[in-house]
Short mmCIF file of C-alpha atoms and ligand atoms in Angstrom, two decimals:
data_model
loop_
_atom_site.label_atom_id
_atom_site.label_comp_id
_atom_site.label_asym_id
_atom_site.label_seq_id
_atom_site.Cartn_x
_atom_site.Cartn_y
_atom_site.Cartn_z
CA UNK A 6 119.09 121.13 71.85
CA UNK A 7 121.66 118.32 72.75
CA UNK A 8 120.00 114.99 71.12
CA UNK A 9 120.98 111.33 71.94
CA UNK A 10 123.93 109.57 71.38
CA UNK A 11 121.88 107.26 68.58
CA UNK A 12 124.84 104.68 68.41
CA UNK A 13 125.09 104.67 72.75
CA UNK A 14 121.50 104.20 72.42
CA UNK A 15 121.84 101.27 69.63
CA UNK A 16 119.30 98.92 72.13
CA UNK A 17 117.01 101.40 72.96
CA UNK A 18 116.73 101.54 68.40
CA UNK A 19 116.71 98.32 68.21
CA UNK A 20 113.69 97.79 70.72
CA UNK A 21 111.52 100.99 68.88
CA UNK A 22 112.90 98.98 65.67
CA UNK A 23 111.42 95.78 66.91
CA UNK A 24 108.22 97.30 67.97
CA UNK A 25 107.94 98.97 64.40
CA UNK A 26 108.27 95.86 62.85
CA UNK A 27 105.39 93.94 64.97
CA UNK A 28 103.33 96.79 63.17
CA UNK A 29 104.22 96.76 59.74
CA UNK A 30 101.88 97.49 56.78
CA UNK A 31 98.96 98.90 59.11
CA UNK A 32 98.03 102.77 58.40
CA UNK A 33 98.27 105.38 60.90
CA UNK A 34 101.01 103.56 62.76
CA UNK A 35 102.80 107.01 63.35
CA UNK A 36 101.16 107.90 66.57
CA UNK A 37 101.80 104.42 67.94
CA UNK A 38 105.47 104.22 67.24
CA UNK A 39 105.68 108.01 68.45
CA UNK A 40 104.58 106.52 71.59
CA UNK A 41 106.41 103.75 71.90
CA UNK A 42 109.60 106.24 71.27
CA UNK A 43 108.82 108.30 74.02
CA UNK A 44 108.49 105.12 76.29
CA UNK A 45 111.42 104.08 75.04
CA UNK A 46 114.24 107.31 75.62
CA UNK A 47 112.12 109.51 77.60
CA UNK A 48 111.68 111.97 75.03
CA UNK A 49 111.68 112.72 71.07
CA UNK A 50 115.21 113.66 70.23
CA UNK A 51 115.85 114.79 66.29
CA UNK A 52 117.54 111.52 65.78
CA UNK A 53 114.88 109.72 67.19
CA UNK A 54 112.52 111.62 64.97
CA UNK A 55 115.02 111.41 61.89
CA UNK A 56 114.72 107.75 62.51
CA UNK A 57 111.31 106.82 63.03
CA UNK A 58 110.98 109.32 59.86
CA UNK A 59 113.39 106.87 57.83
CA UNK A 60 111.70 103.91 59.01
CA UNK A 61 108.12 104.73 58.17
CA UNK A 62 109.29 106.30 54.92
CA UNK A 63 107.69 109.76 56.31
CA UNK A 64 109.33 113.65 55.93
CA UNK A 65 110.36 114.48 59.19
CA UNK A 66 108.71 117.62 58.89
CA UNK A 67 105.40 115.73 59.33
CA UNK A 68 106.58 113.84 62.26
CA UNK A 69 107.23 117.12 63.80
CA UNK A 70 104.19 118.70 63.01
CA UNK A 71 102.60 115.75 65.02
CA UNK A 72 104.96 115.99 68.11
CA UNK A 73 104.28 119.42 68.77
CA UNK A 74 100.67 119.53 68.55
CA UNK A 75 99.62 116.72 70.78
CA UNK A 76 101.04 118.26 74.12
CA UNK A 77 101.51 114.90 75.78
CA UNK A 78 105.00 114.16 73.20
CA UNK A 79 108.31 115.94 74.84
CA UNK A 80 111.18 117.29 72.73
CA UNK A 81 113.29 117.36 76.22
CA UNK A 82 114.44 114.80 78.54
CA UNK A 83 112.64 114.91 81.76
CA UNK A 84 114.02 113.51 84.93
CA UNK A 85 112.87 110.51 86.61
CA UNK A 86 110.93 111.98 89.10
CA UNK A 87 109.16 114.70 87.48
CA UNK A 88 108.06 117.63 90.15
CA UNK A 89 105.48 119.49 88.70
CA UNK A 90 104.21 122.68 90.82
CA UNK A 91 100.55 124.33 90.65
CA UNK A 92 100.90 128.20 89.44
CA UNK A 93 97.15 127.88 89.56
CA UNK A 94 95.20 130.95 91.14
CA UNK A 95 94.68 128.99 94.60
CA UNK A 96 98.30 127.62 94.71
CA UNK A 97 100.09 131.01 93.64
CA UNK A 98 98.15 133.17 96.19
CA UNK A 99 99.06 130.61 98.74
CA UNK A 100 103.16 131.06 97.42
CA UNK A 101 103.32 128.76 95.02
CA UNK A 102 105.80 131.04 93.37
CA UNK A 103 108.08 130.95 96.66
CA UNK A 104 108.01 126.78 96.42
CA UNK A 105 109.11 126.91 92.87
CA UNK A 106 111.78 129.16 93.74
CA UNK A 107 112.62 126.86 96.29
CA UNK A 108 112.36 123.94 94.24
CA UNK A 109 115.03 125.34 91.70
CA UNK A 110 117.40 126.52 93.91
CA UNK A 111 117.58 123.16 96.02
CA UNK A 112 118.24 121.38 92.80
CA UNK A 113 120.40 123.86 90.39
CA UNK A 114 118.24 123.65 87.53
CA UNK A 115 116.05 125.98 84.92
CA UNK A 116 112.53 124.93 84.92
CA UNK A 117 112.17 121.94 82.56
CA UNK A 118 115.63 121.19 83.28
CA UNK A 119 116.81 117.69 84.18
CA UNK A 120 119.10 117.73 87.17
CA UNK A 121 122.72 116.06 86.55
CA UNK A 122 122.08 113.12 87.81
CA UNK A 123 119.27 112.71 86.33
CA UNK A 124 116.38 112.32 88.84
CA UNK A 125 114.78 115.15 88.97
CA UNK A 126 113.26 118.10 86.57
CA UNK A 127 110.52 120.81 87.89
CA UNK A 128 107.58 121.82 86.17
CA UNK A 129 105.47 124.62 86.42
CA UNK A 130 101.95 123.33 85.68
CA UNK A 131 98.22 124.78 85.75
CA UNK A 132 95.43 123.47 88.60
CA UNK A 133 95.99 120.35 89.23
CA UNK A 134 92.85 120.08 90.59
CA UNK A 135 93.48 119.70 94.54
CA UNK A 136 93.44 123.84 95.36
CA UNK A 137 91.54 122.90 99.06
CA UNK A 138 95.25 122.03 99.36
CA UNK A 139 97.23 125.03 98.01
CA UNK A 140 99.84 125.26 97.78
CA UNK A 141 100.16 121.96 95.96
CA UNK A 142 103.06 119.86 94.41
CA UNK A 143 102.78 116.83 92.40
CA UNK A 144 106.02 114.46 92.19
CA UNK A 145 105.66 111.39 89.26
CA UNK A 146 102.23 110.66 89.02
CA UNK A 147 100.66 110.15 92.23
CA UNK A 148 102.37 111.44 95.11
CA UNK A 149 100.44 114.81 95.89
CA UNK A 150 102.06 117.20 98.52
CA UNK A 151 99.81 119.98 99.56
CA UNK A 152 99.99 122.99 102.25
CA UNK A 153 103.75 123.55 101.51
CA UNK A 154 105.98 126.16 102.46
CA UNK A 155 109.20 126.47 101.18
CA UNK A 156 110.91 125.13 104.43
CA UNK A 157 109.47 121.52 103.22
CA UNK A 158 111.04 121.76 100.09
CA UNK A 159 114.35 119.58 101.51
CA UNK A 160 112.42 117.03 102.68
CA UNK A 161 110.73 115.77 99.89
CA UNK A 162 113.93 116.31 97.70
CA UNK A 163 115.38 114.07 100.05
CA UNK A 164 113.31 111.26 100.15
CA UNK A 165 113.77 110.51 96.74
CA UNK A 166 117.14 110.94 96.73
CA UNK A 167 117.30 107.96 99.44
CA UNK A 168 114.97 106.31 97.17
S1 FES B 379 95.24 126.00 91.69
FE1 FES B 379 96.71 124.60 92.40
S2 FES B 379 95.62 122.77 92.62
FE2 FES B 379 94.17 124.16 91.81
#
């Protein structure tokens, strides 16, 4: 997996450095600062990891154990606007798999991917609990498409490309 450049990234240290600092000498600061991290590049590269593991005086073997059970830490970069389509029962009889499709052919990319310029990386996701509107897509947090059909699939690209 291609990691950060840790000395390009020298700030974005010295902020999770900074933040590590405020919360020195408390236990079970590990969580916290993994947090933090992820706020911080986007993700939880090895040297981000290696650090933090340095830091807190931790193996990084434990650090990893942490990341990959709590399923809300990312090992990969993710793009700004995260598209996340429902392969739920309701969506994928209703073509979900034909939006996807869509979806990664309008933008180049693998799933999980992170298009070139950065903006955008599709993710194929369970119910996300609006099937009275499969097929349904869910860009960033909040902005819910539902009823798609592939033919809609430029549309919304485009709008946040024009920001
Ligand atoms: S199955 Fe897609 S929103 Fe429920």
């Amino acid at each position: 997996m291609a990691g950060i450049d840790v000395v390009a990234d020298k700030g974005k240290l010295s902020k999770l450095d900074e933040y590590i600092d405020t919360l020195k000498n408390k236990d079970g600061i590990l969580i916290n600062v993994l947090h933090k991290a992820q706020e911080i590049f986007g993700y939880l590269p090895d040297e981000v990891i290696d650090h933090i593991a340095d830091r807190l005086n931790l193996p990084p073997s434990k650090i990893f154990g942490v990341v990959t059970f709590y399923n809300f830490f990312s090992r990969k970069p993710k793009g700004k606007y995260q598209v996340k389509i429902c392969l739920g029962t309701a969506c994928y009889v209703k073509g979900a798999g034909k939006i996807l499709e869509r979806f990664l052919e309008e933008l180049g990319v693998q799933p999980e991917e992170v298009t070139q310029d950065g903006l955008f990386s599709v993710h194929p996701v369970r119910c996300l609990g609006a099937c009275s509107m499969a097929p349904v897509v869910l860009v960033g947090e909040r902005d819910f498409y539902g009823r798609l059909t592939p033919n809609d699939v430029p549309t919304i690209i485009k709008k946040y490309r024009e920001g």
